[in-house]
Coordinates of C-alpha atoms in Angstrom, one line a residue:
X1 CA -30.3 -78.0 37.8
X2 CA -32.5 -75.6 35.9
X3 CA -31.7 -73.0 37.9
X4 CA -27.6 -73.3 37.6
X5 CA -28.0 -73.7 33.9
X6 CA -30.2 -69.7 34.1
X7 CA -27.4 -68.6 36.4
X8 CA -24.4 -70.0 34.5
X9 CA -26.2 -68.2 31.2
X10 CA -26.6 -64.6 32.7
X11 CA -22.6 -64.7 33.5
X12 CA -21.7 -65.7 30.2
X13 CA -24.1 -62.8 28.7
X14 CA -21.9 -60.5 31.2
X15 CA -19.2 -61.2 30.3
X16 CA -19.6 -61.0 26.5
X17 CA -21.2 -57.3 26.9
X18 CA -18.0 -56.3 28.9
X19 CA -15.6 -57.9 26.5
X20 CA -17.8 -56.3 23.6
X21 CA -17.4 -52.8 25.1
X22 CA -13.6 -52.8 25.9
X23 CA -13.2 -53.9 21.9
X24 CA -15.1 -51.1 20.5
X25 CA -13.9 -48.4 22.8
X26 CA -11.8 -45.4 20.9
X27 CA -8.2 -45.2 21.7
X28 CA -8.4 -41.4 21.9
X29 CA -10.4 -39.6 24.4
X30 CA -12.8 -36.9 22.2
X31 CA -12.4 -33.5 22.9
X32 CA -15.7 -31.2 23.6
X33 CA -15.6 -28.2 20.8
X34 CA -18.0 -25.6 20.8
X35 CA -21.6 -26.1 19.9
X36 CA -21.5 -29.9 20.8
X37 CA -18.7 -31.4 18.2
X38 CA -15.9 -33.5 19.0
X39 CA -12.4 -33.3 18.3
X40 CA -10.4 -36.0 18.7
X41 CA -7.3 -35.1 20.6
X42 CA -4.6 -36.2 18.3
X43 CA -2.6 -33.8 16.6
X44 CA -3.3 -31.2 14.0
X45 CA -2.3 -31.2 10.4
X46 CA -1.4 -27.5 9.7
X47 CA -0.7 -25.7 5.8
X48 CA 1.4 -22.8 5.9
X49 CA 0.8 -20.5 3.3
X50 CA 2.0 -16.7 2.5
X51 CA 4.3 -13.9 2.7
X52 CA 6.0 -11.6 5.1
X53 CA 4.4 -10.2 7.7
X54 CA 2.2 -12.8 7.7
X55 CA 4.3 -15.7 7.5
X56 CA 7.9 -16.1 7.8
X57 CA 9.5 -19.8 7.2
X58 CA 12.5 -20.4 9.2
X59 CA 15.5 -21.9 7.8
X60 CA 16.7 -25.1 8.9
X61 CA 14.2 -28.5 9.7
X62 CA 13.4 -27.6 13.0
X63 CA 12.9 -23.7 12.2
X64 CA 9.6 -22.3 13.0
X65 CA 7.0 -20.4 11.6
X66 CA 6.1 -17.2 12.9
X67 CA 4.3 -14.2 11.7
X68 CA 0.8 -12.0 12.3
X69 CA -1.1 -15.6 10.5
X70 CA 1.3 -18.1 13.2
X71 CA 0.8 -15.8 15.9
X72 CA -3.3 -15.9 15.5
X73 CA -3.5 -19.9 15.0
X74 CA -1.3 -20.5 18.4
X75 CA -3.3 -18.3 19.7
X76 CA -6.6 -20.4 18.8
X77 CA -5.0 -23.2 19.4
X78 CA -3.5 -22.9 22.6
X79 CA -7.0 -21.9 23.9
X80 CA -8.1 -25.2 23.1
X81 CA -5.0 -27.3 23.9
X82 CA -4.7 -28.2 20.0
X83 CA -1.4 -29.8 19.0
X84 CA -0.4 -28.5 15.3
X85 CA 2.2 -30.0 13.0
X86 CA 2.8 -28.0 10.4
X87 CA 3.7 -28.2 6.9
X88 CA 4.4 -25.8 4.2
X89 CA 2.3 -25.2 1.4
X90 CA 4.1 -24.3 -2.2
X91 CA 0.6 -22.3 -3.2
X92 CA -2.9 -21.6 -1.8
X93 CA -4.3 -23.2 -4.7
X94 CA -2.2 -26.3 -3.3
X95 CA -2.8 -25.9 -0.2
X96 CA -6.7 -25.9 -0.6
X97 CA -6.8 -28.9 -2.6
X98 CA -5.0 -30.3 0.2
X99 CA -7.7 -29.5 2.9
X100 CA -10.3 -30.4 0.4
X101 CA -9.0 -34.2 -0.1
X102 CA -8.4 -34.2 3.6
X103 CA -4.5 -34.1 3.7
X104 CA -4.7 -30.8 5.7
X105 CA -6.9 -30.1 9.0
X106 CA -6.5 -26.5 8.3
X107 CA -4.6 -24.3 5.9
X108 CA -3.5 -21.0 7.7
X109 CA -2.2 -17.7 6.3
X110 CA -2.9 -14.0 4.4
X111 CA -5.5 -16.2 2.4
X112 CA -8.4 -13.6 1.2
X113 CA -12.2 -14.7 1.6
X114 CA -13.2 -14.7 -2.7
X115 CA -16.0 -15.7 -3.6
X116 CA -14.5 -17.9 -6.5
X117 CA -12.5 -19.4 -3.5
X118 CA -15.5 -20.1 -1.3
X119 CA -17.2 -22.2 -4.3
X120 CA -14.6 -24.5 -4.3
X121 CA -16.1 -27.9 -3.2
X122 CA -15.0 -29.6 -0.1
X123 CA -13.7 -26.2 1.5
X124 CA -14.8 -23.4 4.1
X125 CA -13.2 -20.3 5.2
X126 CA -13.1 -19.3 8.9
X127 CA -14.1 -16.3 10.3
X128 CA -12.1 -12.8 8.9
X129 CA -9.1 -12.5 11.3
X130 CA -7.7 -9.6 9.3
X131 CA -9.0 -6.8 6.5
X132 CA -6.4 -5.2 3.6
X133 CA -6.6 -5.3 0.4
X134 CA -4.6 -5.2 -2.8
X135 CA -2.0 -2.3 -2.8
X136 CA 1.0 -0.5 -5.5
X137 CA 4.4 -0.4 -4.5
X138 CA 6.5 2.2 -6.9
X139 CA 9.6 3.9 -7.4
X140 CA 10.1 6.8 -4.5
X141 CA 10.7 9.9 -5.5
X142 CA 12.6 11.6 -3.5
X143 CA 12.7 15.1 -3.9
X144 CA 16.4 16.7 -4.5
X145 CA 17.5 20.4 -4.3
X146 CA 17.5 20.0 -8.3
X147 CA 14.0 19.0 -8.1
X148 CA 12.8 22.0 -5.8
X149 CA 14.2 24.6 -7.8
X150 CA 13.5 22.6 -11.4
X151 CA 10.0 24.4 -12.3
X152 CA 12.1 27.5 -12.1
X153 CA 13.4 26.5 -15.0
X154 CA 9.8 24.8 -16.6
X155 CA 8.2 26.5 -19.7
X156 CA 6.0 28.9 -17.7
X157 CA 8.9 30.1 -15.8
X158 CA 11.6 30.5 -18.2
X159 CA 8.9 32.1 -20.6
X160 CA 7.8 34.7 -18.6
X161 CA 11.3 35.8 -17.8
X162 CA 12.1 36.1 -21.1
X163 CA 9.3 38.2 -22.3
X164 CA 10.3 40.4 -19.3
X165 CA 13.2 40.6 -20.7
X166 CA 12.7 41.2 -24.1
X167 CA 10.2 44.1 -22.8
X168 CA 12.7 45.6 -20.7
X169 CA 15.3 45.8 -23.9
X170 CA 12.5 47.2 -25.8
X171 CA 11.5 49.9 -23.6
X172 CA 15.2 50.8 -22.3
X173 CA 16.2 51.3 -26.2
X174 CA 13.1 53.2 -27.2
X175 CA 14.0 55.7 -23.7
X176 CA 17.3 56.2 -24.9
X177 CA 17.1 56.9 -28.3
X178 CA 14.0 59.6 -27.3
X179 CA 16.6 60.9 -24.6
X180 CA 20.4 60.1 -25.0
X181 CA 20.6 63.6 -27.5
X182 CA 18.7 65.8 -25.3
X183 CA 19.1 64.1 -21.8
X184 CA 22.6 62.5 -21.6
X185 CA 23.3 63.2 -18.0
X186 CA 20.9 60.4 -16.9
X187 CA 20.3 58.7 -20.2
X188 CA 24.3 58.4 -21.8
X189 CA 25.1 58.9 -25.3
X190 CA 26.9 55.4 -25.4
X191 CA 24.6 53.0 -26.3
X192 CA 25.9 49.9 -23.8
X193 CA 25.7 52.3 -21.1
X194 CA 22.7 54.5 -22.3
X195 CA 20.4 51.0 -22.7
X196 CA 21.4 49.8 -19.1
X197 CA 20.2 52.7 -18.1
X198 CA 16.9 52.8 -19.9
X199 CA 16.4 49.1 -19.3
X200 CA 16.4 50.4 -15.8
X201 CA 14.0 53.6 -15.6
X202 CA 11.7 50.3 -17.7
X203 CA 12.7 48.1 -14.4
X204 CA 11.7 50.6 -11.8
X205 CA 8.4 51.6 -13.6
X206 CA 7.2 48.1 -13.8
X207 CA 7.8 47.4 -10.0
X208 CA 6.2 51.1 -9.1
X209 CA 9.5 51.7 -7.1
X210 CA 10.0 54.8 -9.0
X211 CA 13.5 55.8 -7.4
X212 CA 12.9 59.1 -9.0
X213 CA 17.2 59.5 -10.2
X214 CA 16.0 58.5 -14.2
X215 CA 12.7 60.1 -15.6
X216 CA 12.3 61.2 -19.4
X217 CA 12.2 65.3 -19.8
X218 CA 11.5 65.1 -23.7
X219 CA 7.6 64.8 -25.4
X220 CA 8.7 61.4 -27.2
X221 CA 10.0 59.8 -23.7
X222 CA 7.3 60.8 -21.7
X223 CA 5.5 59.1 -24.3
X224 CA 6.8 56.0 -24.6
X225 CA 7.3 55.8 -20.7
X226 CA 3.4 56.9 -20.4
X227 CA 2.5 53.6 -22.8
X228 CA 5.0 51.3 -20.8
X229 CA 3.1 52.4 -17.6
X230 CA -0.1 51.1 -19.2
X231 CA 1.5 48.0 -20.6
X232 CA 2.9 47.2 -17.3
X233 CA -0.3 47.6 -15.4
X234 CA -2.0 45.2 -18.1
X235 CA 1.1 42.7 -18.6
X236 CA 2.6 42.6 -14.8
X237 CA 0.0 40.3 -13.7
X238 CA 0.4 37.6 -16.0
X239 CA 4.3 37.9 -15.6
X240 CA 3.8 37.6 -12.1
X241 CA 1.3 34.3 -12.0
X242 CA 3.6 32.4 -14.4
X243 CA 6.5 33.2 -11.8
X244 CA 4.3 32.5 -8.6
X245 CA 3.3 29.4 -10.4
X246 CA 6.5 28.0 -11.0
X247 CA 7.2 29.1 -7.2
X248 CA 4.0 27.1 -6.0
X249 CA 5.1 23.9 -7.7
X250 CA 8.6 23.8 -6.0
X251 CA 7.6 24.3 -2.4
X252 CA 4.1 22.3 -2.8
X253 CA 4.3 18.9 -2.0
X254 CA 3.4 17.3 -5.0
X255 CA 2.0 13.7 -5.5
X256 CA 4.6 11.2 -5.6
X257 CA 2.2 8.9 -7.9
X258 CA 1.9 11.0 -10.8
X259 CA 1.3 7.3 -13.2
X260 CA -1.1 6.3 -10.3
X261 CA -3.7 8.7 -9.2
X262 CA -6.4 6.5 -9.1
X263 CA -7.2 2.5 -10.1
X264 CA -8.1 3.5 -13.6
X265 CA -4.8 4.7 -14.0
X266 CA -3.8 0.9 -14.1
X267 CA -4.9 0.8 -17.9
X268 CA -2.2 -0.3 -19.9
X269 CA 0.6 0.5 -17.3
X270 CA 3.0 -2.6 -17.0
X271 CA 2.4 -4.4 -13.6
X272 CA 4.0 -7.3 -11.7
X273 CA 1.8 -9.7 -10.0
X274 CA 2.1 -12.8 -8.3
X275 CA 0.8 -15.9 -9.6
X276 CA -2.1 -17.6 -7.9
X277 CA -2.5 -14.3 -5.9
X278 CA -6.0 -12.4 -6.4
X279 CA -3.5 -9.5 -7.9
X280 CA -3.6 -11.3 -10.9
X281 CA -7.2 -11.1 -11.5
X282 CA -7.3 -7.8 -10.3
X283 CA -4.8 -6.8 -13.0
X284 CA -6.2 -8.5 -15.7
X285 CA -10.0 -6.4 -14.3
X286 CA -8.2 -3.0 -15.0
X287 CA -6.6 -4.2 -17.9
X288 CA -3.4 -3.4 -17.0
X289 CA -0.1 -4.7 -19.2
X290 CA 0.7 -7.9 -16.7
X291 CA 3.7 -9.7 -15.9
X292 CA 3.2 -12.7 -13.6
X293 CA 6.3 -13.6 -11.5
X294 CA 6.9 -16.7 -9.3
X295 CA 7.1 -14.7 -5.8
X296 CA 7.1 -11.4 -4.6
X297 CA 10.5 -11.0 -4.8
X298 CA 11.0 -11.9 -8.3
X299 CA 8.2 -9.5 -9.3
X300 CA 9.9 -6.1 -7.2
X301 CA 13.1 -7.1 -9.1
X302 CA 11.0 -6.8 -12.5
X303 CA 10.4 -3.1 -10.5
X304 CA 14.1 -2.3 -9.9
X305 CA 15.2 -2.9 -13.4
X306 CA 12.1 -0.7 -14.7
X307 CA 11.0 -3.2 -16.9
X308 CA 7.3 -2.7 -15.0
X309 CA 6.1 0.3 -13.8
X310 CA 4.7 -0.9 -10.4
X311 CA 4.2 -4.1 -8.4
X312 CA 0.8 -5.2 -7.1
X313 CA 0.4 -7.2 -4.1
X314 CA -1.5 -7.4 -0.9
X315 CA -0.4 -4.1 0.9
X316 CA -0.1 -5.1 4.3
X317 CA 2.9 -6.9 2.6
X318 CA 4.0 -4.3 0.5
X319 CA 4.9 -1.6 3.2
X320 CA 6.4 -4.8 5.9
X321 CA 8.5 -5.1 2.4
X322 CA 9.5 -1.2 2.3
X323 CA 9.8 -0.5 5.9
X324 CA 12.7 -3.5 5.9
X325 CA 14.5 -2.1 2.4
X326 CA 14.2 1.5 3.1
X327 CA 17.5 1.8 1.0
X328 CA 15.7 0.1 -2.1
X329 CA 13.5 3.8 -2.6
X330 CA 10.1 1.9 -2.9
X331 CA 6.9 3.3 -1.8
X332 CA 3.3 2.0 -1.5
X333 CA 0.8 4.4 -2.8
X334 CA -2.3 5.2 -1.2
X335 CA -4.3 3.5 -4.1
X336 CA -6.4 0.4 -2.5
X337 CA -7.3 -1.6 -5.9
X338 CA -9.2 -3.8 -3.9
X339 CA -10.7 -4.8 0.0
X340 CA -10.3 -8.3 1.0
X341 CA -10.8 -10.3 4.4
X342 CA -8.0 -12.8 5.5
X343 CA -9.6 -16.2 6.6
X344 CA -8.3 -19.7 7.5
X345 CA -9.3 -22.6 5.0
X346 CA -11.2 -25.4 6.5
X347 CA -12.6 -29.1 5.1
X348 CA -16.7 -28.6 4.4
X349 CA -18.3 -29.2 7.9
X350 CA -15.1 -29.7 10.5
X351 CA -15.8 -29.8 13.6
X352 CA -13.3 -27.1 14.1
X353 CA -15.1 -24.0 12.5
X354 CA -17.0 -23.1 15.2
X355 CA -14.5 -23.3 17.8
X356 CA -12.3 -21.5 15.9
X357 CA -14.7 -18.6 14.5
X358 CA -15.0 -17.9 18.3
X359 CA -11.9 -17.8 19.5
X360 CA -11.3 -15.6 16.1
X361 CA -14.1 -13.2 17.3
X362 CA -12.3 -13.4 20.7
X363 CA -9.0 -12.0 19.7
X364 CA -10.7 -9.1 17.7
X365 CA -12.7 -7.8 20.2
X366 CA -9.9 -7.8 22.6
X367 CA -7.4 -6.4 20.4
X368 CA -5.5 -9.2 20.4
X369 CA -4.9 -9.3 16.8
X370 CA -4.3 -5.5 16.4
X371 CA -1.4 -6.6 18.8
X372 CA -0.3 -8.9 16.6
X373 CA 0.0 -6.6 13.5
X374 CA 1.7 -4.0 15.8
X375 CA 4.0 -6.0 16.2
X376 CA 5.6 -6.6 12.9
X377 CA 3.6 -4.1 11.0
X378 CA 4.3 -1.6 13.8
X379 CA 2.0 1.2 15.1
X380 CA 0.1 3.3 12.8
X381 CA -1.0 1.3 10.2
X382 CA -4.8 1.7 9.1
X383 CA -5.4 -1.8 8.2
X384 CA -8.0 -4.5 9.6
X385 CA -10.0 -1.4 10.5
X386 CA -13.4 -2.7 9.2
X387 CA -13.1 -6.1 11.4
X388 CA -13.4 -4.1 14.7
X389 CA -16.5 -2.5 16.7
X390 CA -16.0 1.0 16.9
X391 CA -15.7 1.6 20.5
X392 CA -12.6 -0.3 20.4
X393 CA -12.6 -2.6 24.0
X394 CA -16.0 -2.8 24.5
X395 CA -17.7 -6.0 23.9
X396 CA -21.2 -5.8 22.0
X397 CA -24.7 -6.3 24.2

């Protein structure tokens, strides 16, 4: 009797443990990450945060995002069979806070790696997937047939022409009244006639043509032609390097930034930025005149109407911007006011960064990314330079 009690006890104990485990078991089936985490399979909250090229919202409520930041995440996430639902983010300052109180898995987009950023509590940035920095766009310049021939008619130009001039006059009038009596065959007694002519034998001695049909036969013309001579010798070459200036300017190319030759030329020069954009603080470091604006678009009409003198943005999105409103005569300037990294915004301590700081790593080194940009920055475009090894294709030992 004992004995069936013991046996009837052990069953019931087996029972129990099985019925314990199939109550605490997880409904979803963890996914290994790198370095030992877990992931739990479900899917992905993802923010969406930026501009064109790096985001572009579609319209409608099924549209979808795309752009260099989409095309990176899918990217990562298809790698790891992540689902992602996404959700659009009005700010980055929104869309941080949103990670940070956990309503966001992950907020993607042109987001730059500051360090007042990473201080923020509750957040972490990813790995760099991209490197730009802060750019000007300006008025073009085009230049016109007006504006090739226009220092021609500058100060420099116009004033040595008129003192050649005026010498020329001088001399011609000086040869004719010493010759006109005593030499009217080549020098005529008429004065309109008789100046054109001396103007002339003044013309001919300057350039050292010397045509030899005019020359002065009395003392008081060879004189005054002998003291032209040396004038000439002494004033030609100045005449000549205010005309071969003026020449210079109009075929040189000439800077097309003549406000913004350098960052410190930001000083006090009206500027549209961006709120909540790292523009703004940028501006305000240069102390530049600023005029925040809710978007991008808002701040290059400020730029159209000339109420500011130039826009300042992150340049990647600057030129996409020009290269798609050529007609709009805009222009990014070489100026870089500032280098930043991109980066993807994560909750302190997910699971994910590691995985995706990889996969990030991945796509650099095998130019993945520069793919990406390519492809709606198109080719030739020196950006996210500082992110790859310099024998592009080869993986470091």
């Amino acid at each position: 009797m004992l004995i069936l009690r013991r046996l009837i006890l052990v069953v019931s104990l087996s029972f129990a443990t099985i019925a314990i485990d199939i109550t605490t078991r997880p409904g979803l089936e963890p996914v290994q990450g790198q370095g030992g985490e877990t992931v739990d399979s479900q899917t992905l909250k993802v923010g969406v945060v930026g501009n064109p090229p790096f985001v572009f919202y579609g319209e409608g409520k099924n549209a979808a995002f795309t752009g260099i930041s989409l095309d990176v995440w899918r990217a990562v996430a298809e790698s790891q069979k992540w689902n992602s639902e996404y959700v659009r983010q009005h700010s980055i300052s929104a869309g941080i806070t949103a990670v940070a109180q956990g309503e966001l898995d992950i907020l993607i987009g042109p987001i730059s790696v500051t360090p007042e950023r990473a201080a923020i509590e509750g957040i972490t940035f990813t790995q760099p997937y991209f490197s730009s920095g802060i750019g000007l766009l300006i008025p073009g310049k085009p230049v016109s047939l007006w504006e090739r021939f226009s220092p021609f008619f500058g100060i420099a130009a116009l004033s040595s022409a008129g003192v050649l001039t005026l010498l020329l006059f001088l001399v011609g009038n000086l040869i004719w009244l010493a010759e006109h009596r005593k030499n009217p065959e080549q020098f005529s007694p008429h004065y309109p006639e008789g100046v054109q002519n001396g103007m002339w034998f003044a013309l001919v001695t300057l350039t050292t043509v010397g045509y030899g049909d005019r020359s002065p036969r009395t003392k008081l013309g060879q004189l005054v032609a002998g003291v032209w001579m040396l004038v000439a010798l002494l004033s030609f070459s100045s005449i000549t390097a205010g005309l071969a200036s003026a020449f210079s300017t109009a075929l040189s190319e000439a800077s097309a930034t003549p406000l913004f030759r350098s960052v410190g030329d930001l000083k006090n020069k009206e500027v549209a930025v961006v709120q909540d954009t790292t523009a703004v603080d940028w501006a305000n470091f240069y102390q530049a005149d600023v005029r925040e604006t809710n978007n991008l678009t808002a701040a290059i009409a400020l730029l159209q109407k000339k109420q500011v003198e130039a826009v300042m943005f992150d340049r990647p999105a600057l030129i996409y911007y020009t290269r798609q409103n050529p007609d709009l005569n805009l222009e990014v300037t070489e100026i870089r006011v500032s280098l930043e990294p991109y980066g993807f915004v994560l909750k302190e301590n997910s699971p994910l960064q590691k995985t995706i700081n990889v996969e990030m790593l991945n796509l650099l080194y095998s130019r993945v990314i520069a793919e990406f940009t390519e492809r709606w920055l198109g080719p030739g475009i020196e950006e996210n330079q500082d992110l790859l090894p310099q024998n592009i294709g080869e993986s470091p030992s």
